[in-house]
Amino acid sequence: MSDTERRKRWMGLLAKAPVAEISKLWTALEISPEFECLRAPEVGGVMVRGRAGATGAPFNVGEMTVTRCSLRLACGAVGHGYVQGRDKNHARLAALIDGAMQTDLACRIEAGVLKPLQTMMEETRRVRSAKAAATKVDFFTMARGED
């Protein structure tokens, strides 16, 4: 897997995971690198696009609120965070972890933050799928014997 693909994965995970969980895991690592904000957390909107049947012509579904942040660590690594909603702390924390993942702290952060988050998100998805599967109804047609 390329570095770009790995970064996409951890940025996606940080954007989707609950900020309380990220914060708890990050605090437990006791890492607090110095940083300066390049772009302070700011709230904005993006246009969400869709395709009919996943193959049709694209169309605008609507707008979604996002918060973004960019910062530079003292070592020079630049981190970015984009999250759904208006949580500026979530965006700042995602940017901080993204920046730190580009340093020699990457292995510690992956083991202490990203892997536990991934496990938690997979378990949440599994439980949600099991609940949905329990409500599944199979419909079938019976022949009435009239030919």
Short mmCIF file of C-alpha atoms in Angstrom, two decimals:
data_model
loop_
_atom_site.label_atom_id
_atom_site.label_comp_id
_atom_site.label_asym_id
_atom_site.label_seq_id
_atom_site.Cartn_x
_atom_site.Cartn_y
_atom_site.Cartn_z
CA MET A 1 0.00 0.00 0.00
CA SER A 2 1.38 3.41 -0.95
CA ASP A 3 1.94 6.23 1.55
CA THR A 4 -0.92 8.17 -0.04
CA GLU A 5 -3.33 5.26 0.44
CA ARG A 6 -2.22 4.79 4.06
CA ARG A 7 -2.73 8.49 4.74
CA LYS A 8 -6.19 8.41 3.14
CA ARG A 9 -7.12 5.54 5.45
CA TRP A 10 -6.02 7.18 8.68
CA MET A 11 -7.50 10.56 7.71
CA GLY A 12 -10.81 8.84 6.88
CA LEU A 13 -10.74 6.96 10.16
CA LEU A 14 -10.03 10.15 12.13
CA ALA A 15 -12.84 11.96 10.32
CA LYS A 16 -15.43 9.24 11.02
CA ALA A 17 -14.51 8.17 14.55
CA PRO A 18 -16.13 9.83 17.58
CA VAL A 19 -14.00 12.70 18.85
CA ALA A 20 -14.36 11.51 22.46
CA GLU A 21 -12.70 8.18 21.58
CA ILE A 22 -9.92 9.85 19.59
CA SER A 23 -9.26 12.28 22.42
CA LYS A 24 -9.20 9.51 25.06
CA LEU A 25 -6.72 7.40 23.07
CA TRP A 26 -4.54 10.40 22.16
CA THR A 27 -4.39 11.59 25.77
CA ALA A 28 -3.40 8.11 26.95
CA LEU A 29 -0.32 8.24 24.69
CA GLU A 30 0.92 11.35 26.52
CA ILE A 31 2.23 12.93 23.32
CA SER A 32 1.96 16.70 23.01
CA PRO A 33 4.01 18.01 20.09
CA GLU A 34 4.42 21.73 19.62
CA PHE A 35 2.58 23.12 16.60
CA GLU A 36 1.44 26.30 14.92
CA CYS A 37 -1.87 26.71 13.12
CA LEU A 38 -1.54 27.32 9.41
CA ARG A 39 -5.32 27.44 9.08
CA ALA A 40 -7.24 27.65 12.34
CA PRO A 41 -10.27 25.37 12.52
CA GLU A 42 -13.01 26.87 10.37
CA VAL A 43 -16.51 25.77 9.47
CA GLY A 44 -17.68 25.71 5.87
CA GLY A 45 -19.77 23.76 3.44
CA VAL A 46 -19.17 21.32 0.61
CA MET A 47 -21.47 20.14 -2.15
CA VAL A 48 -22.30 16.44 -1.96
CA ARG A 49 -22.72 14.74 -5.32
CA GLY A 50 -24.33 11.43 -6.21
CA ARG A 51 -25.00 9.17 -9.19
CA ALA A 52 -28.21 7.32 -9.99
CA GLY A 53 -27.45 3.60 -9.82
CA ALA A 54 -23.79 4.43 -9.15
CA THR A 55 -23.21 4.70 -12.90
CA GLY A 56 -25.53 7.48 -14.07
CA ALA A 57 -24.76 11.13 -14.60
CA PRO A 58 -23.65 12.95 -11.44
CA PHE A 59 -26.11 15.27 -9.72
CA ASN A 60 -25.95 17.56 -6.67
CA VAL A 61 -27.55 15.94 -3.61
CA GLY A 62 -27.09 18.94 -1.32
CA GLU A 63 -24.65 20.69 0.95
CA MET A 64 -22.91 19.32 4.03
CA THR A 65 -21.20 21.25 6.84
CA VAL A 66 -17.52 20.45 7.35
CA THR A 67 -14.76 21.80 9.57
CA ARG A 68 -11.13 21.90 8.45
CA CYS A 69 -7.83 22.68 10.11
CA SER A 70 -4.20 22.72 8.99
CA LEU A 71 -1.18 22.94 11.26
CA ARG A 72 2.60 22.56 11.19
CA LEU A 73 4.47 20.65 13.87
CA ALA A 74 7.74 22.03 15.23
CA CYS A 75 9.61 19.38 13.19
CA GLY A 76 8.05 20.73 9.96
CA ALA A 77 5.42 18.06 9.29
CA VAL A 78 2.10 19.51 8.11
CA GLY A 79 -1.18 17.92 9.20
CA HIS A 80 -4.68 18.44 7.85
CA GLY A 81 -8.03 17.56 9.34
CA TYR A 82 -11.44 17.58 7.63
CA VAL A 83 -14.47 16.42 9.62
CA GLN A 84 -18.22 16.43 9.10
CA GLY A 85 -20.08 18.95 11.21
CA ARG A 86 -18.96 21.93 13.28
CA ASP A 87 -16.58 20.38 15.81
CA LYS A 88 -13.44 22.53 15.71
CA ASN A 89 -11.69 20.42 18.35
CA HIS A 90 -12.26 17.28 16.25
CA ALA A 91 -10.71 18.96 13.19
CA ARG A 92 -7.72 20.23 15.22
CA LEU A 93 -7.12 16.82 16.79
CA ALA A 94 -7.38 15.06 13.41
CA ALA A 95 -4.86 17.52 11.94
CA LEU A 96 -2.50 17.06 14.90
CA ILE A 97 -2.59 13.27 14.59
CA ASP A 98 -2.18 13.49 10.80
CA GLY A 99 0.92 15.63 11.26
CA ALA A 100 2.33 13.37 13.98
CA MET A 101 1.77 10.30 11.79
CA GLN A 102 4.34 11.76 9.39
CA THR A 103 7.05 11.71 12.07
CA ASP A 104 8.92 9.01 13.96
CA LEU A 105 5.90 8.77 16.32
CA ALA A 106 3.86 7.00 13.62
CA CYS A 107 4.28 3.47 15.01
CA ARG A 108 3.23 4.53 18.51
CA ILE A 109 0.22 6.44 17.22
CA GLU A 110 -0.85 3.63 14.92
CA ALA A 111 -0.73 1.10 17.76
CA GLY A 112 -2.21 3.39 20.43
CA VAL A 113 -4.83 5.36 18.47
CA LEU A 114 -5.52 4.14 14.95
CA LYS A 115 -5.73 0.37 15.52
CA PRO A 116 -8.05 0.68 18.55
CA LEU A 117 -10.23 3.15 16.61
CA GLN A 118 -10.38 0.78 13.64
CA THR A 119 -11.35 -2.12 15.89
CA MET A 120 -14.04 -0.04 17.61
CA MET A 121 -15.48 1.18 14.28
CA GLU A 122 -15.55 -2.37 12.85
CA GLU A 123 -17.32 -3.66 15.97
CA THR A 124 -19.87 -0.84 15.77
CA ARG A 125 -20.48 -1.67 12.11
CA ARG A 126 -20.82 -5.39 12.92
CA VAL A 127 -23.37 -4.74 15.69
CA ARG A 128 -25.37 -2.38 13.46
CA SER A 129 -25.37 -4.95 10.64
CA ALA A 130 -26.50 -7.71 13.00
CA LYS A 131 -29.40 -5.55 14.24
CA ALA A 132 -30.43 -4.80 10.67
CA ALA A 133 -30.12 -8.46 9.64
CA ALA A 134 -32.43 -9.45 12.51
CA THR A 135 -35.21 -7.39 10.93
CA LYS A 136 -34.75 -8.79 7.44
CA VAL A 137 -37.85 -10.29 5.86
CA ASP A 138 -37.57 -12.76 2.98
CA PHE A 139 -40.47 -12.59 0.59
CA PHE A 140 -41.23 -15.43 -1.76
CA THR A 141 -44.00 -16.38 -4.12
CA MET A 142 -45.82 -19.63 -3.79
CA ALA A 143 -47.58 -21.25 -6.72
CA ARG A 144 -51.29 -21.53 -5.99
CA GLY A 145 -51.71 -24.68 -8.04
CA GLU A 146 -53.74 -23.03 -10.78
CA ASP A 147 -52.34 -23.88 -14.17
#
